[in-house]
């Protein structure tokens, strides 16, 4: 599948500085910021700066440098937010069935409460 990136998505606007965000971490290739509608006491989104629609698009086409930077950024946010002691959930929604609302790759880091079953019904 070849993905077409829409540069008008909300995270592209955040990356261009057109919309404010609460930054947790910025690296050469990645940005982490707080979700505007947190689902848990800790809810951080980590995105690559490059134009990738979803995780498989990124994994198949990003450079090694971008991938290393991104994975390390997720690890650094986990450390900064102190989520390892009590655990956390990492979610990457993709496409229609994955119910991805914003078509720019992001992982959700959720922590700070018992998160319940992995999937909601329906
Ligand atoms: P998705 O459903 O695509 O996996 O998740 C998109 C996430 O982006 C949602 O959790 C939503 O609350 C968050 N979000 C949408 N618009 C904004 C925004 O303008 N700023 C921030 N910080 N988060 C946003």
CSV table of C-alpha atoms and ligand atoms in Angstrom, one decimal:
chain,number,residue,atom,x,y,z
A,1,UNK,CA,0.0,0.0,0.0
A,2,UNK,CA,1.3,3.5,-0.8
A,3,UNK,CA,0.3,6.1,1.7
A,4,UNK,CA,-0.5,9.7,0.8
A,5,UNK,CA,0.4,12.1,3.5
A,6,UNK,CA,-2.0,15.0,4.2
A,7,UNK,CA,0.1,18.0,5.4
A,8,UNK,CA,-3.0,19.7,6.7
A,9,UNK,CA,-3.4,17.2,9.6
A,10,UNK,CA,-3.4,18.7,13.1
A,11,UNK,CA,0.0,17.2,14.0
A,12,UNK,CA,1.6,18.6,10.9
A,13,UNK,CA,0.3,22.0,12.0
A,14,UNK,CA,1.8,21.4,15.5
A,15,UNK,CA,5.2,20.5,13.9
A,16,UNK,CA,5.0,23.7,11.9
A,17,UNK,CA,4.3,25.7,15.0
A,18,UNK,CA,0.8,26.8,13.8
A,19,UNK,CA,-0.9,25.2,16.8
A,20,UNK,CA,0.5,25.2,20.3
A,21,UNK,CA,1.4,22.0,22.2
A,22,UNK,CA,2.7,21.1,25.6
A,23,UNK,CA,6.1,19.5,24.7
A,24,UNK,CA,7.5,16.8,26.8
A,25,UNK,CA,10.6,16.0,24.6
A,26,UNK,CA,12.0,17.2,21.3
A,27,UNK,CA,14.8,15.4,19.5
A,28,UNK,CA,16.2,15.8,16.0
A,29,UNK,CA,13.6,13.6,14.3
A,30,UNK,CA,10.8,13.3,16.9
A,31,UNK,CA,8.4,15.3,19.1
A,32,UNK,CA,6.5,14.2,22.2
A,33,UNK,CA,3.7,16.3,23.7
A,34,UNK,CA,0.7,15.9,26.0
A,35,UNK,CA,-2.6,14.7,24.5
A,36,UNK,CA,-5.2,17.5,24.5
A,37,UNK,CA,-7.9,15.1,25.8
A,38,UNK,CA,-5.9,12.9,28.2
A,39,UNK,CA,-7.4,9.4,28.8
A,40,UNK,CA,-5.1,8.7,31.8
A,41,UNK,CA,-3.1,10.8,34.3
A,42,UNK,CA,-0.1,10.4,31.9
A,43,UNK,CA,-1.1,10.6,28.2
A,44,UNK,CA,1.8,11.6,25.9
A,45,UNK,CA,1.8,11.4,22.1
A,46,UNK,CA,5.1,10.7,20.3
A,47,UNK,CA,5.4,11.6,16.7
A,48,UNK,CA,8.2,11.6,14.1
A,49,UNK,CA,8.9,14.9,12.5
A,50,UNK,CA,8.8,13.4,9.0
A,51,UNK,CA,5.6,12.9,6.9
A,52,UNK,CA,4.5,9.4,7.9
A,53,UNK,CA,0.9,8.4,8.0
A,54,UNK,CA,1.0,5.5,10.4
A,55,UNK,CA,3.4,3.0,12.0
A,56,UNK,CA,3.8,0.6,9.1
A,57,UNK,CA,4.4,3.5,6.7
A,58,UNK,CA,7.1,4.7,9.0
A,59,UNK,CA,8.6,1.2,9.6
A,60,UNK,CA,8.7,0.5,5.9
A,61,UNK,CA,10.0,3.9,4.6
A,62,UNK,CA,11.7,6.0,7.3
A,63,UNK,CA,15.5,6.2,7.5
A,64,UNK,CA,17.4,4.2,10.1
A,65,UNK,CA,18.3,7.5,11.8
A,66,UNK,CA,14.6,8.5,12.1
A,67,UNK,CA,13.6,5.0,13.4
A,68,UNK,CA,16.3,4.9,16.0
A,69,UNK,CA,15.6,8.5,17.1
A,70,UNK,CA,11.8,7.7,17.4
A,71,UNK,CA,12.2,4.5,19.4
A,72,UNK,CA,14.7,6.2,21.7
A,73,UNK,CA,12.4,9.1,22.1
A,74,UNK,CA,9.6,6.8,23.3
A,75,UNK,CA,12.1,5.3,25.8
A,76,UNK,CA,13.2,8.7,27.0
A,77,UNK,CA,9.6,9.8,27.5
A,78,UNK,CA,8.9,6.7,29.5
A,79,UNK,CA,11.9,7.6,31.7
A,80,UNK,CA,10.9,11.2,32.0
A,81,UNK,CA,7.3,10.4,32.9
A,82,UNK,CA,8.4,7.6,35.4
A,83,UNK,CA,5.9,5.1,33.9
A,84,UNK,CA,8.1,1.9,34.2
A,85,UNK,CA,7.4,1.2,37.9
A,86,UNK,CA,3.6,0.8,37.6
A,87,UNK,CA,3.4,0.0,33.9
A,88,UNK,CA,2.0,1.7,30.9
A,89,UNK,CA,0.3,1.0,27.6
A,90,UNK,CA,1.7,2.0,24.2
A,91,UNK,CA,-1.0,2.3,21.4
A,92,UNK,CA,-0.5,3.1,17.7
A,93,UNK,CA,-3.9,3.2,16.0
A,94,UNK,CA,-3.8,2.9,12.2
A,95,UNK,CA,-6.4,3.5,9.5
A,96,UNK,CA,-10.1,3.0,9.5
A,97,UNK,CA,-10.3,-0.2,11.5
A,98,UNK,CA,-7.7,1.0,13.9
A,99,UNK,CA,-9.8,4.1,14.5
A,100,UNK,CA,-6.9,6.5,13.7
A,101,UNK,CA,-8.2,10.1,13.9
A,102,UNK,CA,-5.0,12.0,13.0
A,103,UNK,CA,-3.2,10.7,9.9
A,104,UNK,CA,0.3,11.4,11.2
A,105,UNK,CA,2.0,8.5,13.0
A,106,UNK,CA,1.7,8.8,16.7
A,107,UNK,CA,2.0,6.4,19.6
A,108,UNK,CA,0.0,7.1,22.7
A,109,UNK,CA,1.9,6.5,26.0
A,110,UNK,CA,-0.8,6.0,28.7
A,111,UNK,CA,-0.1,5.5,32.4
A,112,UNK,CA,-1.0,6.5,35.9
A,113,UNK,CA,-4.0,4.3,36.5
A,114,UNK,CA,-5.1,0.8,35.8
A,115,UNK,CA,-5.9,0.9,32.1
A,116,UNK,CA,-8.4,-2.1,31.9
A,117,UNK,CA,-8.8,-4.6,29.1
A,118,UNK,CA,-6.8,-4.1,26.0
A,119,UNK,CA,-9.7,-3.5,23.7
A,120,UNK,CA,-13.1,-1.8,24.2
A,121,UNK,CA,-16.0,-3.8,22.7
A,122,UNK,CA,-17.6,-2.4,19.5
B,1,LIG,P1,-5.8,8.7,17.3
B,1,LIG,O1,-7.3,8.4,17.5
B,1,LIG,O2,-5.5,9.3,15.9
B,1,LIG,O3,-5.0,7.5,17.7
B,1,LIG,O4,-5.5,9.8,18.4
B,1,LIG,C1,-5.4,11.2,18.1
B,1,LIG,C2,-5.2,11.9,19.5
B,1,LIG,O5,-4.8,13.2,19.2
B,1,LIG,C3,-6.4,11.9,20.4
B,1,LIG,O6,-6.1,11.3,21.6
B,1,LIG,C4,-6.7,13.4,20.5
B,1,LIG,O7,-7.1,13.7,21.8
B,1,LIG,C5,-5.3,14.0,20.2
B,1,LIG,N1,-5.4,15.3,19.6
B,1,LIG,C6,-6.2,15.8,18.6
B,1,LIG,N2,-6.0,17.1,18.4
B,1,LIG,C7,-5.0,17.5,19.2
B,1,LIG,C8,-4.4,18.7,19.4
B,1,LIG,O8,-4.6,19.7,18.7
B,1,LIG,N3,-3.4,18.8,20.3
B,1,LIG,C9,-3.0,17.7,21.1
B,1,LIG,N4,-2.1,17.8,22.0
B,1,LIG,N5,-3.7,16.5,20.9
B,1,LIG,C10,-4.6,16.4,20.0
